[in-house]
Short mmCIF file of N, CA, C and O in Angstrom, two decimals:
data_model
loop_
_atom_site.label_atom_id
_atom_site.label_comp_id
_atom_site.label_asym_id
_atom_site.label_seq_id
_atom_site.Cartn_x
_atom_site.Cartn_y
_atom_site.Cartn_z
N MET A 26 -56.88 38.15 15.24
CA MET A 26 -55.52 38.67 15.21
C MET A 26 -55.59 40.19 15.29
O MET A 26 -56.40 40.81 14.61
N THR A 27 -54.73 40.78 16.12
CA THR A 27 -54.73 42.24 16.25
C THR A 27 -54.21 42.88 14.97
O THR A 27 -53.57 42.25 14.15
N SER A 28 -54.48 44.17 14.84
CA SER A 28 -54.04 44.86 13.63
C SER A 28 -52.52 44.88 13.55
O SER A 28 -51.95 44.79 12.45
N ARG A 29 -51.82 44.98 14.70
CA ARG A 29 -50.36 44.95 14.68
C ARG A 29 -49.86 43.58 14.21
O ARG A 29 -48.94 43.48 13.39
N ALA A 30 -50.45 42.53 14.74
CA ALA A 30 -50.06 41.17 14.33
C ALA A 30 -50.37 40.95 12.86
O ALA A 30 -49.60 40.30 12.15
N GLU A 31 -51.48 41.50 12.38
CA GLU A 31 -51.84 41.37 10.97
C GLU A 31 -50.82 42.09 10.09
O GLU A 31 -50.41 41.56 9.05
N ARG A 32 -50.39 43.29 10.49
CA ARG A 32 -49.37 44.02 9.72
C ARG A 32 -48.06 43.24 9.70
O ARG A 32 -47.39 43.17 8.67
N LYS A 33 -47.71 42.68 10.84
CA LYS A 33 -46.49 41.88 10.94
C LYS A 33 -46.57 40.67 10.00
O LYS A 33 -45.64 40.38 9.26
N TYR A 34 -47.70 39.99 10.03
CA TYR A 34 -47.92 38.82 9.16
C TYR A 34 -47.77 39.21 7.70
O TYR A 34 -47.06 38.56 6.94
N ARG A 35 -48.41 40.30 7.30
CA ARG A 35 -48.36 40.73 5.90
C ARG A 35 -46.94 41.12 5.48
O ARG A 35 -46.50 40.79 4.39
N ALA A 36 -46.23 41.83 6.35
CA ALA A 36 -44.86 42.26 6.02
C ALA A 36 -43.92 41.06 5.89
O ALA A 36 -43.15 40.96 4.94
N VAL A 37 -43.99 40.14 6.84
CA VAL A 37 -43.09 38.99 6.82
C VAL A 37 -43.41 38.09 5.62
O VAL A 37 -42.50 37.65 4.92
N THR A 38 -44.68 37.82 5.37
CA THR A 38 -45.02 36.95 4.25
C THR A 38 -44.68 37.60 2.91
O THR A 38 -44.26 36.91 1.99
N ALA A 39 -44.82 38.91 2.80
CA ALA A 39 -44.45 39.59 1.56
C ALA A 39 -42.95 39.46 1.32
O ALA A 39 -42.51 39.17 0.20
N PHE A 40 -42.15 39.66 2.37
CA PHE A 40 -40.70 39.50 2.25
C PHE A 40 -40.34 38.06 1.87
O PHE A 40 -39.55 37.83 0.96
N GLN A 41 -40.94 37.10 2.57
CA GLN A 41 -40.64 35.70 2.29
C GLN A 41 -41.01 35.33 0.86
O GLN A 41 -40.25 34.64 0.17
N ARG A 42 -42.15 35.76 0.42
CA ARG A 42 -42.64 35.41 -0.92
C ARG A 42 -41.77 36.00 -2.03
O ARG A 42 -41.47 35.35 -3.02
N ARG A 43 -41.34 37.25 -1.85
CA ARG A 43 -40.62 37.94 -2.92
C ARG A 43 -39.11 37.80 -2.87
O ARG A 43 -38.46 37.81 -3.91
N ILE A 44 -38.55 37.69 -1.67
CA ILE A 44 -37.09 37.70 -1.56
C ILE A 44 -36.55 36.45 -0.84
O ILE A 44 -35.75 35.71 -1.40
N GLY A 45 -36.96 36.24 0.38
CA GLY A 45 -36.40 35.18 1.21
C GLY A 45 -36.51 33.79 0.63
O GLY A 45 -35.50 33.09 0.43
N ASN A 46 -37.72 33.35 0.35
CA ASN A 46 -37.92 31.98 -0.14
C ASN A 46 -37.27 31.72 -1.49
O ASN A 46 -36.62 30.69 -1.66
N PRO A 47 -37.39 32.60 -2.49
CA PRO A 47 -36.74 32.33 -3.77
C PRO A 47 -35.22 32.17 -3.65
O PRO A 47 -34.63 31.33 -4.32
N VAL A 48 -34.59 32.94 -2.77
CA VAL A 48 -33.15 32.84 -2.58
C VAL A 48 -32.81 31.56 -1.82
O VAL A 48 -31.95 30.78 -2.23
N LEU A 49 -33.47 31.33 -0.70
CA LEU A 49 -33.15 30.17 0.14
C LEU A 49 -33.41 28.84 -0.56
O LEU A 49 -32.68 27.87 -0.35
N ARG A 50 -34.46 28.77 -1.38
CA ARG A 50 -34.77 27.51 -2.08
C ARG A 50 -33.61 27.06 -2.98
O ARG A 50 -33.46 25.88 -3.26
N ARG A 51 -32.80 28.00 -3.44
CA ARG A 51 -31.70 27.68 -4.36
C ARG A 51 -30.44 27.19 -3.65
O ARG A 51 -29.55 26.66 -4.29
N LEU A 52 -30.34 27.41 -2.35
CA LEU A 52 -29.15 26.98 -1.62
C LEU A 52 -29.17 25.46 -1.48
O LEU A 52 -30.16 24.88 -1.04
N PRO A 53 -28.09 24.77 -1.86
CA PRO A 53 -28.11 23.31 -1.93
C PRO A 53 -28.36 22.61 -0.60
O PRO A 53 -28.90 21.51 -0.59
N PHE A 54 -27.96 23.22 0.51
CA PHE A 54 -28.14 22.51 1.78
C PHE A 54 -29.18 23.16 2.68
O PHE A 54 -29.28 22.83 3.86
N GLN A 55 -30.00 24.05 2.12
CA GLN A 55 -31.11 24.62 2.88
C GLN A 55 -32.17 23.53 3.06
O GLN A 55 -32.49 22.81 2.13
N THR A 56 -32.68 23.40 4.26
CA THR A 56 -33.75 22.43 4.50
C THR A 56 -35.03 22.95 3.84
O THR A 56 -35.41 24.10 4.02
N LEU A 57 -35.68 22.08 3.07
CA LEU A 57 -36.91 22.43 2.37
C LEU A 57 -38.03 21.48 2.76
O LEU A 57 -37.79 20.28 2.95
N LEU A 58 -39.22 22.01 2.84
CA LEU A 58 -40.42 21.20 3.02
C LEU A 58 -41.21 21.30 1.73
O LEU A 58 -41.53 22.40 1.27
N GLU A 59 -41.50 20.16 1.12
CA GLU A 59 -42.28 20.15 -0.12
C GLU A 59 -43.67 19.59 0.18
O GLU A 59 -43.80 18.46 0.63
N THR A 60 -44.67 20.41 -0.06
CA THR A 60 -46.06 20.01 0.09
C THR A 60 -46.70 20.00 -1.29
O THR A 60 -46.10 20.45 -2.27
N THR A 61 -47.92 19.51 -1.36
CA THR A 61 -48.69 19.56 -2.60
C THR A 61 -49.69 20.70 -2.47
O THR A 61 -50.45 20.76 -1.50
N GLY A 62 -49.68 21.61 -3.43
CA GLY A 62 -50.60 22.75 -3.41
C GLY A 62 -52.03 22.27 -3.33
O GLY A 62 -52.45 21.43 -4.13
N ARG A 63 -52.78 22.80 -2.39
CA ARG A 63 -54.15 22.33 -2.17
C ARG A 63 -55.09 22.72 -3.30
O ARG A 63 -56.11 22.07 -3.51
N VAL A 64 -54.77 23.76 -4.07
CA VAL A 64 -55.59 24.17 -5.20
C VAL A 64 -54.98 23.70 -6.51
O VAL A 64 -55.64 23.08 -7.34
N SER A 65 -53.68 23.95 -6.67
CA SER A 65 -53.02 23.65 -7.95
C SER A 65 -52.64 22.19 -8.10
O SER A 65 -52.53 21.70 -9.22
N GLY A 66 -52.37 21.51 -6.99
CA GLY A 66 -51.87 20.15 -7.06
C GLY A 66 -50.39 20.07 -7.40
O GLY A 66 -49.84 18.98 -7.56
N LEU A 67 -49.74 21.22 -7.50
CA LEU A 67 -48.32 21.28 -7.84
C LEU A 67 -47.45 21.23 -6.59
O LEU A 67 -47.89 21.64 -5.51
N PRO A 68 -46.21 20.75 -6.73
CA PRO A 68 -45.31 20.75 -5.58
C PRO A 68 -44.97 22.18 -5.17
O PRO A 68 -44.71 23.03 -6.03
N ARG A 69 -44.97 22.42 -3.86
CA ARG A 69 -44.65 23.74 -3.30
C ARG A 69 -43.52 23.56 -2.30
O ARG A 69 -43.66 22.81 -1.34
N ARG A 70 -42.40 24.22 -2.54
CA ARG A 70 -41.23 24.08 -1.69
C ARG A 70 -41.03 25.31 -0.84
O ARG A 70 -40.98 26.43 -1.35
N THR A 71 -40.89 25.08 0.47
CA THR A 71 -40.75 26.15 1.43
C THR A 71 -39.49 25.93 2.26
O THR A 71 -39.34 24.85 2.85
N PRO A 72 -38.59 26.92 2.33
CA PRO A 72 -37.44 26.79 3.22
C PRO A 72 -37.93 26.79 4.67
O PRO A 72 -38.77 27.61 5.05
N VAL A 73 -37.44 25.86 5.45
CA VAL A 73 -37.83 25.77 6.85
C VAL A 73 -36.58 25.50 7.69
O VAL A 73 -35.54 25.08 7.18
N GLY A 74 -36.72 25.75 8.96
CA GLY A 74 -35.69 25.35 9.92
C GLY A 74 -36.29 24.24 10.74
O GLY A 74 -37.50 24.20 10.97
N GLY A 75 -35.49 23.35 11.16
CA GLY A 75 -35.99 22.25 11.96
C GLY A 75 -34.87 21.28 12.22
O GLY A 75 -33.71 21.57 11.93
N ARG A 76 -35.22 20.15 12.73
CA ARG A 76 -34.20 19.15 13.05
C ARG A 76 -34.78 17.77 12.92
O ARG A 76 -35.91 17.51 13.33
N ARG A 77 -33.95 16.89 12.36
CA ARG A 77 -34.32 15.47 12.31
C ARG A 77 -33.91 14.83 13.62
O ARG A 77 -32.79 15.00 14.10
N VAL A 78 -34.87 14.11 14.21
CA VAL A 78 -34.62 13.35 15.43
C VAL A 78 -35.13 11.94 15.17
O VAL A 78 -36.34 11.72 15.10
N GLY A 79 -34.21 11.01 14.97
CA GLY A 79 -34.60 9.65 14.64
C GLY A 79 -35.33 9.61 13.31
O GLY A 79 -34.84 10.12 12.30
N ASP A 80 -36.54 9.04 13.32
CA ASP A 80 -37.35 8.94 12.10
C ASP A 80 -38.39 10.04 12.00
O ASP A 80 -39.42 9.86 11.36
N ALA A 81 -38.13 11.18 12.63
CA ALA A 81 -39.06 12.31 12.57
C ALA A 81 -38.29 13.59 12.30
O ALA A 81 -37.13 13.73 12.70
N PHE A 82 -38.95 14.50 11.61
CA PHE A 82 -38.40 15.83 11.38
C PHE A 82 -39.34 16.81 12.08
O PHE A 82 -40.55 16.78 11.86
N TRP A 83 -38.79 17.67 12.93
CA TRP A 83 -39.57 18.62 13.72
C TRP A 83 -39.34 20.05 13.23
O TRP A 83 -38.21 20.43 12.93
N LEU A 84 -40.41 20.84 13.17
CA LEU A 84 -40.30 22.26 12.86
C LEU A 84 -41.44 22.99 13.55
O LEU A 84 -42.40 22.37 14.03
N VAL A 85 -41.31 24.31 13.60
CA VAL A 85 -42.37 25.14 14.17
C VAL A 85 -42.77 26.16 13.11
O VAL A 85 -41.92 26.90 12.59
N SER A 86 -44.05 26.19 12.79
CA SER A 86 -44.59 27.15 11.83
C SER A 86 -44.76 28.49 12.54
O SER A 86 -45.41 28.57 13.59
N GLU A 87 -44.18 29.55 11.95
CA GLU A 87 -44.22 30.85 12.62
C GLU A 87 -45.60 31.51 12.59
O GLU A 87 -45.86 32.38 13.42
N PHE A 88 -46.47 31.10 11.68
CA PHE A 88 -47.81 31.68 11.64
C PHE A 88 -48.90 30.63 11.78
O PHE A 88 -50.04 30.84 11.37
N GLY A 89 -48.53 29.49 12.34
CA GLY A 89 -49.52 28.46 12.64
C GLY A 89 -50.34 28.06 11.43
O GLY A 89 -49.80 27.85 10.34
N GLU A 90 -51.63 27.97 11.61
CA GLU A 90 -52.53 27.52 10.54
C GLU A 90 -52.70 28.55 9.43
O GLU A 90 -53.32 28.26 8.42
N ARG A 91 -52.14 29.74 9.58
CA ARG A 91 -52.19 30.73 8.50
C ARG A 91 -51.11 30.49 7.46
O ARG A 91 -51.18 31.00 6.36
N SER A 92 -50.07 29.72 7.82
CA SER A 92 -49.00 29.43 6.87
C SER A 92 -49.55 28.60 5.72
O SER A 92 -50.29 27.64 5.93
N GLN A 93 -49.16 28.97 4.52
CA GLN A 93 -49.66 28.26 3.35
C GLN A 93 -49.25 26.79 3.36
O GLN A 93 -50.04 25.92 2.99
N TYR A 94 -48.03 26.49 3.80
CA TYR A 94 -47.62 25.09 3.82
C TYR A 94 -48.40 24.29 4.85
O TYR A 94 -48.67 23.11 4.65
N VAL A 95 -48.83 24.93 5.93
CA VAL A 95 -49.68 24.24 6.92
C VAL A 95 -51.05 23.96 6.30
O VAL A 95 -51.60 22.87 6.46
N ARG A 96 -51.59 24.91 5.57
CA ARG A 96 -52.87 24.69 4.89
C ARG A 96 -52.76 23.55 3.87
O ARG A 96 -53.67 22.74 3.72
N ASN A 97 -51.61 23.49 3.18
CA ASN A 97 -51.40 22.40 2.24
C ASN A 97 -51.32 21.06 2.97
O ASN A 97 -51.85 20.05 2.50
N ILE A 98 -50.66 21.03 4.13
CA ILE A 98 -50.57 19.81 4.93
C ILE A 98 -51.96 19.36 5.38
O ILE A 98 -52.27 18.17 5.37
N GLN A 99 -52.80 20.31 5.76
CA GLN A 99 -54.16 19.96 6.17
C GLN A 99 -54.92 19.28 5.04
O GLN A 99 -55.72 18.39 5.27
N ALA A 100 -54.66 19.71 3.80
CA ALA A 100 -55.34 19.12 2.64
C ALA A 100 -54.71 17.79 2.23
O ALA A 100 -55.41 16.88 1.77
N ASP A 101 -53.39 17.66 2.39
CA ASP A 101 -52.67 16.44 2.00
C ASP A 101 -51.42 16.34 2.86
O ASP A 101 -50.44 17.05 2.61
N PRO A 102 -51.41 15.47 3.86
CA PRO A 102 -50.28 15.40 4.78
C PRO A 102 -49.03 14.72 4.23
O PRO A 102 -47.98 14.73 4.89
N ARG A 103 -49.09 14.13 3.05
CA ARG A 103 -47.89 13.50 2.46
C ARG A 103 -46.95 14.61 1.99
O ARG A 103 -47.35 15.49 1.22
N VAL A 104 -45.72 14.59 2.47
CA VAL A 104 -44.75 15.63 2.16
C VAL A 104 -43.39 15.01 1.86
O VAL A 104 -43.19 13.81 2.05
N ARG A 105 -42.48 15.88 1.42
CA ARG A 105 -41.08 15.52 1.33
C ARG A 105 -40.28 16.59 2.07
O ARG A 105 -40.67 17.75 2.08
N VAL A 106 -39.17 16.17 2.67
CA VAL A 106 -38.29 17.09 3.38
C VAL A 106 -36.88 16.87 2.85
O VAL A 106 -36.41 15.73 2.77
N ARG A 107 -36.22 17.97 2.47
CA ARG A 107 -34.82 17.88 2.06
C ARG A 107 -33.96 18.30 3.24
O ARG A 107 -34.01 19.45 3.68
N VAL A 108 -33.19 17.35 3.76
CA VAL A 108 -32.32 17.58 4.89
C VAL A 108 -30.90 17.24 4.45
O VAL A 108 -30.65 16.13 3.97
N ARG A 109 -29.99 18.22 4.58
CA ARG A 109 -28.58 18.03 4.19
C ARG A 109 -28.45 17.51 2.76
O ARG A 109 -27.65 16.62 2.48
N GLY A 110 -29.29 18.02 1.88
CA GLY A 110 -29.20 17.68 0.47
C GLY A 110 -29.91 16.41 0.04
O GLY A 110 -29.95 16.11 -1.15
N ARG A 111 -30.50 15.66 0.98
CA ARG A 111 -31.22 14.42 0.65
C ARG A 111 -32.70 14.57 0.89
O ARG A 111 -33.12 15.10 1.92
N TRP A 112 -33.50 14.07 -0.05
CA TRP A 112 -34.96 14.12 0.08
C TRP A 112 -35.47 12.90 0.83
O TRP A 112 -35.00 11.79 0.60
N HIS A 113 -36.43 13.13 1.73
CA HIS A 113 -37.08 12.08 2.50
C HIS A 113 -38.59 12.28 2.40
O HIS A 113 -39.07 13.41 2.52
N THR A 114 -39.34 11.21 2.18
CA THR A 114 -40.80 11.31 2.16
C THR A 114 -41.33 11.02 3.55
O THR A 114 -40.68 10.35 4.37
N GLY A 115 -42.52 11.53 3.81
CA GLY A 115 -43.13 11.28 5.11
C GLY A 115 -44.54 11.84 5.20
O GLY A 115 -45.08 12.35 4.21
N THR A 116 -45.08 11.73 6.38
CA THR A 116 -46.43 12.22 6.66
C THR A 116 -46.34 13.28 7.75
O THR A 116 -45.81 13.01 8.84
N ALA A 117 -46.84 14.47 7.45
CA ALA A 117 -46.78 15.58 8.40
C ALA A 117 -47.98 15.53 9.34
O ALA A 117 -49.09 15.19 8.95
N ARG A 118 -47.70 15.89 10.58
CA ARG A 118 -48.74 15.94 11.61
C ARG A 118 -48.65 17.30 12.31
O ARG A 118 -47.58 17.72 12.73
N LEU A 119 -49.79 17.97 12.42
CA LEU A 119 -49.87 19.23 13.15
C LEU A 119 -50.13 18.90 14.61
O LEU A 119 -51.00 18.09 14.92
N LEU A 120 -49.37 19.54 15.50
CA LEU A 120 -49.46 19.21 16.93
C LEU A 120 -49.82 20.45 17.74
O LEU A 120 -48.96 21.06 18.39
N PRO A 121 -51.10 20.84 17.72
CA PRO A 121 -51.50 22.06 18.43
C PRO A 121 -51.34 21.96 19.94
O PRO A 121 -51.26 22.99 20.61
N ASP A 122 -51.28 20.76 20.50
CA ASP A 122 -51.13 20.61 21.95
C ASP A 122 -49.68 20.62 22.41
O ASP A 122 -49.41 20.64 23.60
N ASP A 123 -48.73 20.61 21.46
CA ASP A 123 -47.32 20.67 21.80
C ASP A 123 -46.96 22.11 22.16
O ASP A 123 -47.58 23.05 21.66
N ASP A 124 -45.95 22.30 22.99
CA ASP A 124 -45.49 23.64 23.36
C ASP A 124 -44.45 24.10 22.33
O ASP A 124 -43.31 23.65 22.36
N PRO A 125 -44.84 25.00 21.40
CA PRO A 125 -43.92 25.39 20.34
C PRO A 125 -42.69 26.14 20.85
O PRO A 125 -41.61 26.01 20.27
N LEU A 126 -42.81 26.90 21.93
CA LEU A 126 -41.65 27.61 22.46
C LEU A 126 -40.64 26.63 23.04
O LEU A 126 -39.43 26.77 22.84
N ALA A 127 -41.12 25.62 23.74
CA ALA A 127 -40.22 24.58 24.25
C ALA A 127 -39.60 23.82 23.09
O ALA A 127 -38.40 23.50 23.11
N ARG A 128 -40.37 23.56 22.06
CA ARG A 128 -39.86 22.84 20.89
C ARG A 128 -38.77 23.67 20.19
O ARG A 128 -37.76 23.13 19.76
N LEU A 129 -38.97 24.98 20.10
CA LEU A 129 -37.97 25.83 19.46
C LEU A 129 -36.61 25.76 20.15
O LEU A 129 -35.58 25.88 19.50
N ARG A 130 -36.63 25.55 21.46
CA ARG A 130 -35.36 25.46 22.19
C ARG A 130 -34.54 24.25 21.77
O ARG A 130 -33.33 24.22 21.96
N ALA A 131 -35.19 23.24 21.19
CA ALA A 131 -34.49 22.03 20.74
C ALA A 131 -34.14 22.08 19.26
O ALA A 131 -33.51 21.15 18.75
N LEU A 132 -34.51 23.15 18.59
CA LEU A 132 -34.27 23.27 17.15
C LEU A 132 -33.09 24.22 16.90
O LEU A 132 -32.65 24.92 17.81
N PRO A 133 -32.56 24.26 15.67
CA PRO A 133 -31.42 25.13 15.37
C PRO A 133 -31.65 26.57 15.82
O PRO A 133 -32.72 27.15 15.58
N ARG A 134 -30.67 27.12 16.47
CA ARG A 134 -30.78 28.41 17.15
C ARG A 134 -31.14 29.58 16.23
O ARG A 134 -31.99 30.39 16.56
N LEU A 135 -30.49 29.68 15.07
CA LEU A 135 -30.72 30.82 14.18
C LEU A 135 -32.17 30.86 13.69
O LEU A 135 -32.84 31.89 13.79
N ASN A 136 -32.67 29.74 13.19
CA ASN A 136 -34.05 29.70 12.72
C ASN A 136 -35.02 29.92 13.86
O ASN A 136 -36.02 30.63 13.71
N SER A 137 -34.74 29.34 15.01
CA SER A 137 -35.63 29.48 16.15
C SER A 137 -35.76 30.94 16.57
O SER A 137 -36.85 31.40 16.91
N ALA A 138 -34.66 31.67 16.51
CA ALA A 138 -34.70 33.09 16.87
C ALA A 138 -35.58 33.86 15.89
O ALA A 138 -36.37 34.72 16.28
N ALA A 139 -35.45 33.54 14.60
CA ALA A 139 -36.27 34.22 13.58
C ALA A 139 -37.75 33.89 13.76
O ALA A 139 -38.60 34.78 13.67
N VAL A 140 -38.07 32.64 14.04
CA VAL A 140 -39.47 32.25 14.24
C VAL A 140 -40.05 32.97 15.46
O VAL A 140 -41.15 33.48 15.42
N ARG A 141 -39.27 33.02 16.54
CA ARG A 141 -39.75 33.72 17.74
C ARG A 141 -39.94 35.21 17.47
O ARG A 141 -40.91 35.82 17.91
N ALA A 142 -38.99 35.81 16.71
CA ALA A 142 -39.05 37.25 16.46
C ALA A 142 -40.19 37.64 15.53
O ALA A 142 -40.86 38.64 15.74
N PHE A 143 -40.42 36.84 14.48
CA PHE A 143 -41.38 37.22 13.45
C PHE A 143 -42.72 36.51 13.56
O PHE A 143 -43.68 36.89 12.94
N GLY A 144 -42.76 35.45 14.35
CA GLY A 144 -43.95 34.62 14.39
C GLY A 144 -45.07 35.14 15.27
O GLY A 144 -44.88 35.96 16.14
N ALA A 145 -46.24 34.61 15.00
CA ALA A 145 -47.44 34.87 15.79
C ALA A 145 -48.34 33.66 15.61
O ALA A 145 -48.64 33.27 14.48
N GLY A 146 -48.74 33.01 16.68
CA GLY A 146 -49.58 31.83 16.55
C GLY A 146 -48.77 30.61 16.17
O GLY A 146 -49.11 29.91 15.22
N LEU A 147 -47.68 30.37 16.87
CA LEU A 147 -46.77 29.27 16.56
C LEU A 147 -47.48 27.92 16.62
O LEU A 147 -48.38 27.72 17.42
N LEU A 148 -47.02 26.99 15.77
CA LEU A 148 -47.60 25.66 15.70
C LEU A 148 -46.50 24.64 15.41
O LEU A 148 -45.72 24.81 14.47
N THR A 149 -46.43 23.59 16.23
CA THR A 149 -45.44 22.54 16.02
C THR A 149 -45.92 21.59 14.93
O THR A 149 -47.09 21.22 14.88
N VAL A 150 -44.98 21.19 14.07
CA VAL A 150 -45.25 20.23 12.99
C VAL A 150 -44.21 19.12 13.10
O VAL A 150 -43.01 19.40 13.22
N ARG A 151 -44.68 17.88 13.07
CA ARG A 151 -43.78 16.73 13.05
C ARG A 151 -44.02 15.98 11.76
O ARG A 151 -45.16 15.73 11.38
N VAL A 152 -42.93 15.64 11.07
CA VAL A 152 -43.03 14.82 9.87
C VAL A 152 -42.48 13.44 10.22
O VAL A 152 -41.30 13.30 10.57
N ASP A 153 -43.35 12.44 10.17
CA ASP A 153 -42.92 11.06 10.39
C ASP A 153 -42.36 10.56 9.08
O ASP A 153 -43.11 10.40 8.10
N LEU A 154 -41.06 10.33 9.06
CA LEU A 154 -40.37 9.95 7.83
C LEU A 154 -40.57 8.47 7.53
O LEU A 154 -40.58 7.65 8.46
N ASP A 155 -40.70 8.15 6.25
CA ASP A 155 -40.85 6.77 5.83
C ASP A 155 -39.50 6.06 6.00
O ASP A 155 -38.45 6.65 5.77
N GLY A 156 -39.56 4.77 6.36
CA GLY A 156 -38.41 3.91 6.57
C GLY A 156 -37.24 4.24 5.82
O GLY A 156 -36.23 4.50 5.73
#
C-alpha cells in the first residue's frame, strides 16, 4: 500500500472508530454486521451499507482484508446482520473474484459513494442468510 493510501486508511479508520461507528450503531434502522472478535470472542458490531437480495445480503468492504470485520469473518464466518431493525443469522463469504465496483452500483447510493471515495482495496462480501 502506498504511503498516501496508508494515510487515508489510518484517517478513515480513526474517524470510524472514534466518531462514525459509535454514533451509527445507535441508530435503530442502521444496517449492522455483527461478527465474533477473533481474539476476544466478543460480538463486534459494525455499521455497513449493503442490500438484501433474496436470501443473501451483499456489501463491499472499503479496505478489503484490512477491515477488522473481514479479519473476523476469516476467523469465523458465522455472522448476524441487522436489516431494517431485524436480526438475521448467516454465513459470510469473501468474494475476491467479484467486481466490487460493479457490485457497488447495485447497492444503496449514499454508502456506495462513501466506499468509493474513502476505500482502497475493495472486497465484495456476501452473507448467505439462514432460512
